[in-house]
PDB file of C-alpha atoms in Angstrom:
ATOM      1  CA  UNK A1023       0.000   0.000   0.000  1.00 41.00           C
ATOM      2  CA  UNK A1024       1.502   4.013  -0.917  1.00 44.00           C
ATOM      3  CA  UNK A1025       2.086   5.988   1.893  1.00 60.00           C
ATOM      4  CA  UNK A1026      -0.057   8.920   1.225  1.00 69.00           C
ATOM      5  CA  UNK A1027       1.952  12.037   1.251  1.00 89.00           C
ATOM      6  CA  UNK A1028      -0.583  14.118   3.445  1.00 92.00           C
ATOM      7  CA  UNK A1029      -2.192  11.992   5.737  1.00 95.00           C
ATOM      8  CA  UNK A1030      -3.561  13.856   8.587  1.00 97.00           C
ATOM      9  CA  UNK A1031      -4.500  17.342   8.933  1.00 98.00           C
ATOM     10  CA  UNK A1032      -4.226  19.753  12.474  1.00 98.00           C
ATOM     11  CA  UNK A1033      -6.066  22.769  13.399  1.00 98.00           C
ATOM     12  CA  UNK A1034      -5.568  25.207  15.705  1.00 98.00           C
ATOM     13  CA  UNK A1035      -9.217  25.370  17.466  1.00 98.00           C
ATOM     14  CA  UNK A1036      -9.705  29.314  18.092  1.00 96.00           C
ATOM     15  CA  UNK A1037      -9.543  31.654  15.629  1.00 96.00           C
ATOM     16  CA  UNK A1038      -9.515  28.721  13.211  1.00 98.00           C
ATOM     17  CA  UNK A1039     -12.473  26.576  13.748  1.00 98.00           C
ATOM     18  CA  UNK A1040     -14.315  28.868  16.079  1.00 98.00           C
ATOM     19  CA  UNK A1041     -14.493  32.648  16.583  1.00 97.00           C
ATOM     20  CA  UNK A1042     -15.032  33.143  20.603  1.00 95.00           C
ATOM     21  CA  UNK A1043     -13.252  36.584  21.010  1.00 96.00           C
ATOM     22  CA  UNK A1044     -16.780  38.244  21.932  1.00 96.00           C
ATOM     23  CA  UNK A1045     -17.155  35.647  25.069  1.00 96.00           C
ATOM     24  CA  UNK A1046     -12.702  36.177  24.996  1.00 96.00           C
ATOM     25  CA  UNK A1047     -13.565  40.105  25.779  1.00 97.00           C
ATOM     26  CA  UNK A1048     -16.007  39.594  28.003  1.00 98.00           C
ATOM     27  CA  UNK A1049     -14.451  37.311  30.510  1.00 97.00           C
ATOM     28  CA  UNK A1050     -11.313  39.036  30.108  1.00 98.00           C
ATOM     29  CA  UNK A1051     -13.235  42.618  31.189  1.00 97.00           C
ATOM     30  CA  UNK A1052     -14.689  40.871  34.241  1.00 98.00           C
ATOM     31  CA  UNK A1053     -11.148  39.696  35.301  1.00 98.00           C
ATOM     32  CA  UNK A1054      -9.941  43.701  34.982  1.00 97.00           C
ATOM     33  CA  UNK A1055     -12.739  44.468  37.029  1.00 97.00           C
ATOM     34  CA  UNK A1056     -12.702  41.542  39.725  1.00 97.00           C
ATOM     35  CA  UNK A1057      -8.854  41.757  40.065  1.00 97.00           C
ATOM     36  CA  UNK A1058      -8.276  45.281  39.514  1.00 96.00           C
ATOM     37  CA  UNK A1059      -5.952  44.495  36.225  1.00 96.00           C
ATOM     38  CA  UNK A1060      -4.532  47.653  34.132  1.00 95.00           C
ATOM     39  CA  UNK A1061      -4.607  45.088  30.905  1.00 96.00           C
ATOM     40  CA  UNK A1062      -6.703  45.548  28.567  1.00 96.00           C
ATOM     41  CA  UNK A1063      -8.490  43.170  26.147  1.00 97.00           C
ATOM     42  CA  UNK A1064      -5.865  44.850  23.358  1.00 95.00           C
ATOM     43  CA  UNK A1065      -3.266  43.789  25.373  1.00 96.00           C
ATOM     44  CA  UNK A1066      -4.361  40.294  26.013  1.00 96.00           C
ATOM     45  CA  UNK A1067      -5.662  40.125  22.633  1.00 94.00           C
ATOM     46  CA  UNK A1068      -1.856  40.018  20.999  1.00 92.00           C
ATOM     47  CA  UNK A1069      -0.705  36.990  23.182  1.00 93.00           C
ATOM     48  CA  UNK A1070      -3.763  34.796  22.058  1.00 92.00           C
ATOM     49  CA  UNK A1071      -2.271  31.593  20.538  1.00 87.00           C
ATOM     50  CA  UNK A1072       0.093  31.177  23.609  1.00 88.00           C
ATOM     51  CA  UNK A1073      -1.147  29.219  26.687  1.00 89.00           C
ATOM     52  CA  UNK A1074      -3.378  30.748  29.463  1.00 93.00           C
ATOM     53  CA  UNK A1075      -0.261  30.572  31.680  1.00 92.00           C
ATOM     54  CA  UNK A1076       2.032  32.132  29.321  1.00 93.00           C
ATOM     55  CA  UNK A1077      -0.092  35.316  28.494  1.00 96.00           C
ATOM     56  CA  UNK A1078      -0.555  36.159  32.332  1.00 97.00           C
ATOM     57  CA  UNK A1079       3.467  36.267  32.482  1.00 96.00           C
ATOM     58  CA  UNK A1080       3.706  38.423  29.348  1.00 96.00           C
ATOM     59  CA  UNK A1081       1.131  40.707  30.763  1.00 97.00           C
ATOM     60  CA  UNK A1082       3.151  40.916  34.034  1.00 96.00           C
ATOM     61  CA  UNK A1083       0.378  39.855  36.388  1.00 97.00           C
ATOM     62  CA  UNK A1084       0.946  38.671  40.132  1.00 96.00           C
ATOM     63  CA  UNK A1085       1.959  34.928  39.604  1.00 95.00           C
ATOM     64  CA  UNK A1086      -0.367  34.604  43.142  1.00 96.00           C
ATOM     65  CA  UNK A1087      -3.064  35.497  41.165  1.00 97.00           C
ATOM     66  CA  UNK A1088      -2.735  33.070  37.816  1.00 97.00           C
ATOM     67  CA  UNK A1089      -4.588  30.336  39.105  1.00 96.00           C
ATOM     68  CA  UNK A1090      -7.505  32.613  40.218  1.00 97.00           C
ATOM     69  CA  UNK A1091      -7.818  34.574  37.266  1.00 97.00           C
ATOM     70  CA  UNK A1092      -7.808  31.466  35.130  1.00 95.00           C
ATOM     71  CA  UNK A1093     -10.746  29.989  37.171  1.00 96.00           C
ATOM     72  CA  UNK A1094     -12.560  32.862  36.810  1.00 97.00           C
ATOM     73  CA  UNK A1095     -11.704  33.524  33.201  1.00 96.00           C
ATOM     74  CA  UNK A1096     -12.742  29.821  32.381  1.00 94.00           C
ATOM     75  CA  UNK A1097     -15.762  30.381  34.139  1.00 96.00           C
ATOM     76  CA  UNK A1098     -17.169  33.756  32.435  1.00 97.00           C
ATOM     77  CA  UNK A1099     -16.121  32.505  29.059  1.00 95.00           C
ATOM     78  CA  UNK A1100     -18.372  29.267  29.594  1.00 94.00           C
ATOM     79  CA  UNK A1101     -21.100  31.534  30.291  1.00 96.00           C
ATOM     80  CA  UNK A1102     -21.167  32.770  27.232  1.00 96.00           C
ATOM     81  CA  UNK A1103     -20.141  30.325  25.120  1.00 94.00           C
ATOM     82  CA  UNK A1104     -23.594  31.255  23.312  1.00 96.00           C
ATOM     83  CA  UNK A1105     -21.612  34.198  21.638  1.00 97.00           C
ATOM     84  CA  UNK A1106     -18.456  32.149  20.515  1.00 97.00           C
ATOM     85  CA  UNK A1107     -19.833  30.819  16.643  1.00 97.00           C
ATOM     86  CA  UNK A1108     -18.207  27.909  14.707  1.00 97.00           C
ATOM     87  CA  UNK A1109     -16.276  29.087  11.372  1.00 97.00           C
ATOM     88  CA  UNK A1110     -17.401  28.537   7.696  1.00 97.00           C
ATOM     89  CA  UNK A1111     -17.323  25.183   6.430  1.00 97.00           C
ATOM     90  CA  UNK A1112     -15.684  23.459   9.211  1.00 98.00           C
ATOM     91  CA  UNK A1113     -18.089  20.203   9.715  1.00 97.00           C
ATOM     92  CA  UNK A1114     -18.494  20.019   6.588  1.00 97.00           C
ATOM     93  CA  UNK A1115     -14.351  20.099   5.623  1.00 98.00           C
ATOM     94  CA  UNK A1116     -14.167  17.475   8.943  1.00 98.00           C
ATOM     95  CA  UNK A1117     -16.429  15.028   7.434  1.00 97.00           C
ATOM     96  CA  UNK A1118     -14.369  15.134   4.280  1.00 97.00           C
ATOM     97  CA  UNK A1119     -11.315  14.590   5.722  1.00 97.00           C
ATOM     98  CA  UNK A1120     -12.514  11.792   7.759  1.00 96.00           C
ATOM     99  CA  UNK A1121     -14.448  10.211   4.485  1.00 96.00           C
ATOM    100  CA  UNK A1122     -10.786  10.276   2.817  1.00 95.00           C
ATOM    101  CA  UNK A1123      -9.158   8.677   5.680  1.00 95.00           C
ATOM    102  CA  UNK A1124      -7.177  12.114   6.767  1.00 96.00           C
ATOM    103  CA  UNK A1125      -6.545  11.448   9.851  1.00 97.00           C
ATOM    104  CA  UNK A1126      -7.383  15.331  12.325  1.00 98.00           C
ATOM    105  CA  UNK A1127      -6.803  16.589  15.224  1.00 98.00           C
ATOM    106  CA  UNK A1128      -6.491  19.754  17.449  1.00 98.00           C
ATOM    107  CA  UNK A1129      -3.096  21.632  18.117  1.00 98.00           C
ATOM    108  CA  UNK A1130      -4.375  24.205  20.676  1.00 97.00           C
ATOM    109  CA  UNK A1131      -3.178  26.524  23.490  1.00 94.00           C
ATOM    110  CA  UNK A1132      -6.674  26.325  25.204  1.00 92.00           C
ATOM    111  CA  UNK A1133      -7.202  24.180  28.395  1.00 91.00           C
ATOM    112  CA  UNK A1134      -8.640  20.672  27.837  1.00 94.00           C
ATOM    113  CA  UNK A1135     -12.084  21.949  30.039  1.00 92.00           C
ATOM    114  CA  UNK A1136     -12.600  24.506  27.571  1.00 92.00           C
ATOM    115  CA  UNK A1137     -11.918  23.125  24.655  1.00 95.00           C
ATOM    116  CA  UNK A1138     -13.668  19.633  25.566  1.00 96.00           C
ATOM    117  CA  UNK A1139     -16.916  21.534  26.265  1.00 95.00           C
ATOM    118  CA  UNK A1140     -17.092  23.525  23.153  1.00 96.00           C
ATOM    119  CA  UNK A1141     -15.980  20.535  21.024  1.00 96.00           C
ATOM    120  CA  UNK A1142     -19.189  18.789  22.373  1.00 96.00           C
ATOM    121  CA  UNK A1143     -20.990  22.234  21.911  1.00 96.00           C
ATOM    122  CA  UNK A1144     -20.586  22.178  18.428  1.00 97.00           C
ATOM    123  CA  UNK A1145     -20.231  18.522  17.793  1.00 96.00           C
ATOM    124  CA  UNK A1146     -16.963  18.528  16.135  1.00 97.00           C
ATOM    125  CA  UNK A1147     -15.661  15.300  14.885  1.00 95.00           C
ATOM    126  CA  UNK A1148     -12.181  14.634  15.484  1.00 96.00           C
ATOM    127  CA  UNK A1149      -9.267  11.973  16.309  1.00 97.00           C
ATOM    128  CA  UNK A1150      -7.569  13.490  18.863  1.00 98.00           C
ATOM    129  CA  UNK A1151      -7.017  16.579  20.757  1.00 98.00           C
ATOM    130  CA  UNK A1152      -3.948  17.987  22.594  1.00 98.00           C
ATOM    131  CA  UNK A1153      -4.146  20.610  25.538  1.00 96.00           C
ATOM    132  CA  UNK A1154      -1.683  22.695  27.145  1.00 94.00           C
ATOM    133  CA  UNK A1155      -1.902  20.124  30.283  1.00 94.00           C
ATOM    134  CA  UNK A1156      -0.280  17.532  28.078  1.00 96.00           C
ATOM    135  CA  UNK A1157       3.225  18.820  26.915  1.00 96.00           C
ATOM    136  CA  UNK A1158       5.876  20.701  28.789  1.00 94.00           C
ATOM    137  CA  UNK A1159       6.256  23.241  27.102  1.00 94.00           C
ATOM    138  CA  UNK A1160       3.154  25.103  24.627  1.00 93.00           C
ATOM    139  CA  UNK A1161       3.265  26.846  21.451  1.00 94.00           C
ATOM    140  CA  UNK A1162       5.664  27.903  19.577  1.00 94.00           C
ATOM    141  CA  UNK A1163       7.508  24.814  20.855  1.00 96.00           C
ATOM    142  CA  UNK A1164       7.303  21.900  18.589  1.00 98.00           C
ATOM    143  CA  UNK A1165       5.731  19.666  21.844  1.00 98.00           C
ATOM    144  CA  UNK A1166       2.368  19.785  20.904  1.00 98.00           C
ATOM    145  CA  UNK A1167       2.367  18.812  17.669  1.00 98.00           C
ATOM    146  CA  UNK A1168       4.848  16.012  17.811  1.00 98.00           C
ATOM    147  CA  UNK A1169       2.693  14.889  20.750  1.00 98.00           C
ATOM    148  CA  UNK A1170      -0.224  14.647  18.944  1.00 98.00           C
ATOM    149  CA  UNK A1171       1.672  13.017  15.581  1.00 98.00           C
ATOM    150  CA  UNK A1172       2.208  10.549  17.894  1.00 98.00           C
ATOM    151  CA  UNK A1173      -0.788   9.631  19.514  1.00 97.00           C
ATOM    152  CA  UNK A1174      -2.035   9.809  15.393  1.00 97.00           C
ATOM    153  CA  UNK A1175       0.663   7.391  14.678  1.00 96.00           C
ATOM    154  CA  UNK A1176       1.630   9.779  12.124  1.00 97.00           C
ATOM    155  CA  UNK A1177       5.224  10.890  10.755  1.00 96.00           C
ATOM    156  CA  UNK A1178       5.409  14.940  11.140  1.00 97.00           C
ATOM    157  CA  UNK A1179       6.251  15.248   7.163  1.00 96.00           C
ATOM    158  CA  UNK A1180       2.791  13.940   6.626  1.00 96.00           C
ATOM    159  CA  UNK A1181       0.981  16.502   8.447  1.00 98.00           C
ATOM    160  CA  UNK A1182      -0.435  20.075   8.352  1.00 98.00           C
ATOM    161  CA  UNK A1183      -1.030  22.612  10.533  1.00 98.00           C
ATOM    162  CA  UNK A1184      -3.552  25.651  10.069  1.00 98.00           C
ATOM    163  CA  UNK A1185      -3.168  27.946  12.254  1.00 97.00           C
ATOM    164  CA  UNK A1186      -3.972  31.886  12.560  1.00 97.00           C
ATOM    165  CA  UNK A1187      -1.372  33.208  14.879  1.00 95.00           C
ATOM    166  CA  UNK A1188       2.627  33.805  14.186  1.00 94.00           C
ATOM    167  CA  UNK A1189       2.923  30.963  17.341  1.00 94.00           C
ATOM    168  CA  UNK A1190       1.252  28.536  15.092  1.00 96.00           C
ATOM    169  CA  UNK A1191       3.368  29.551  12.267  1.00 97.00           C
ATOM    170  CA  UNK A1192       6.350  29.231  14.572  1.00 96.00           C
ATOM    171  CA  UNK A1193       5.209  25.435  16.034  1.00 97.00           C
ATOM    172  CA  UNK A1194       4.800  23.616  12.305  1.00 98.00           C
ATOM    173  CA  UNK A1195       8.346  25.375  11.200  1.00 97.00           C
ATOM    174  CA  UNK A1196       9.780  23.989  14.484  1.00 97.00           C
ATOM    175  CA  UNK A1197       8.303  20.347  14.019  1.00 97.00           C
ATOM    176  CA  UNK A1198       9.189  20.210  10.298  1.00 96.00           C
ATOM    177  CA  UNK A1199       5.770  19.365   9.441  1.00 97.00           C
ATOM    178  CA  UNK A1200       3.639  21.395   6.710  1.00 96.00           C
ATOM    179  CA  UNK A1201       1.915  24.452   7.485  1.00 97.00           C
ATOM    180  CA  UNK A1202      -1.178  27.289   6.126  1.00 97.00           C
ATOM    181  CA  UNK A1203      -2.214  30.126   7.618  1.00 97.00           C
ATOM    182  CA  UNK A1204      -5.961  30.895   8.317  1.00 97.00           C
ATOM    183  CA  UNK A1205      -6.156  34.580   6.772  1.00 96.00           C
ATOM    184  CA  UNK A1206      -9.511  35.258   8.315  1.00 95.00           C
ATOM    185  CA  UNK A1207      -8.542  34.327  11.369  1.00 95.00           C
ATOM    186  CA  UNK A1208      -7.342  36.299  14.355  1.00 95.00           C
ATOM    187  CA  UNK A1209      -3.754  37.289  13.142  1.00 93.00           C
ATOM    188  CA  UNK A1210      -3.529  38.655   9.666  1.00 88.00           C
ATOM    189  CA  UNK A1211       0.470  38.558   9.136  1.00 85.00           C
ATOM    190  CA  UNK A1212       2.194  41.373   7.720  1.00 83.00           C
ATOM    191  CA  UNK A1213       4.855  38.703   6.975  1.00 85.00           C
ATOM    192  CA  UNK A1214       5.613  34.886   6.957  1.00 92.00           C
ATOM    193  CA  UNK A1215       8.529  32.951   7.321  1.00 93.00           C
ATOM    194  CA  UNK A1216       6.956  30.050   6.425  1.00 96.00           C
ATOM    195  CA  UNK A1217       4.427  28.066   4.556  1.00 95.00           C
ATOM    196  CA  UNK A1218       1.051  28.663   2.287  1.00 95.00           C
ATOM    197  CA  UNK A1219      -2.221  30.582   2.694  1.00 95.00           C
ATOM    198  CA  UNK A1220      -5.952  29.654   3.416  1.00 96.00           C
ATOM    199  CA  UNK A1221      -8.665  32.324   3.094  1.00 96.00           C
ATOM    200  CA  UNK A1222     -11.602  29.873   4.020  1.00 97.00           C
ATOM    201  CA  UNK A1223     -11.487  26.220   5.391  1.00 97.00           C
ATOM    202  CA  UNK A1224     -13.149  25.114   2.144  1.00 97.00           C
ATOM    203  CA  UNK A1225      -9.930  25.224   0.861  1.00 97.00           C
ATOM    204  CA  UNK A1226      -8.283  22.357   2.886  1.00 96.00           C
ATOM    205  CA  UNK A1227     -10.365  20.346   0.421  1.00 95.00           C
ATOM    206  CA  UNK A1228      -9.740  21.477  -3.112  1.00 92.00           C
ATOM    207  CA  UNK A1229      -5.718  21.524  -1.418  1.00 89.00           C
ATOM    208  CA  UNK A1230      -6.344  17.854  -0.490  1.00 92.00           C
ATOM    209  CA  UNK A1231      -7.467  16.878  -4.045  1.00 88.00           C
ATOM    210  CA  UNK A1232      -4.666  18.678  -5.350  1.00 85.00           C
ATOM    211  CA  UNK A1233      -1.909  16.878  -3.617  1.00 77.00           C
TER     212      UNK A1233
END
């Protein structure tokens, strides 16, 4: 049997198969106001793609108050989870892949209570999923996504990424494996060091025939 050459496909989850910055800003206005934070949304807003973790120590916040703030966070966000929206095309680009024996899964710097409850939220289909909680170290490190090439049983020149943030960007050139970036996603780049394009998930499929 050939080894396809592209045999499994990873997605970042937000800003790439769902949109929740509406429920992001929100929670994160409610953690200003309950913890008195000078941060604003903006601020938080260009650290998204990194773990929770991670963005609290860019932002310089009290490491006394992480776990806290990340309860609370969670919390507010899941609240509102009626305002985060599923992108374009996605179930129907996931039951494609899965009909053509791509193997999928999701690459993402959200925590595995979060992302668990808006995967069954929208009932998106996929293999496997891999959480902060799981690796040492998060995005841009190449962790993650050899962790979940793994677990996929999958070498990392058979894969690719789609992201939307220069982190994502950053984690498929570190792992070797292929890589497009989501243009309508949360990070429009102004440059990139590596890999192809994607204006709409759609085209995952027409790439995938093309291969």
């Amino acid at each position: 049997m050939v080894e396809k050459a592209i045999n499994c496909i990873l997605f970042d989850f937000d800003g790439v198969l769902i949109d929740s910055l509406p429920a992001m800003e929100i929670a994160w206005s409610s953690v200003q106001e309950k913890y008195n934070i000078r941060n604003n949304f903006l601020d938080y807003r260009k650290y998204i793609g990194l773990p929770f973790s991670e963005i609290l120590i860019k932002l310089n916040i009290d490491k006394l108050l992480h776990k806290p703030i990340k309860e609370h966070y969670s919390k507010i966000t899941s609240q509102n989870k009626k305002l985060i929206k599923l992108n374009p095309y996605v179930i129907y680009t996931l039951d494609w892949l899965k009909e053509n024996s791509i193997k999928t899964g999701i690459v993402t710097s959200k925590d595995k209570i979060r992302t668990e409850e808006l995967i069954e939220y929208f009932q998106i289909n996929i293999e496997t999923i891999v959480t902060p909680e799981l690796t040492r170290f998060g995005k841009p490190s190449p962790e993650p996504i050899k962790f979940a090439a793994n677990k996929l049983k999958v070498k990392l020149n058979q894969i690719i990424y789609i992201g939307d943030m220069f982190s994502d960007m950053e984690c498929a050139l570190n792992s070797n494996c292929l890589y497009l970036h989501y243009m309508n996603g949360y990070q429009k780049l102004d440059y990139q060091i590596y890999g192809g394009q994607i204006n709409s998930i759609l085209e995952i499929v027409e790439y995938m025939k093309n291969i």
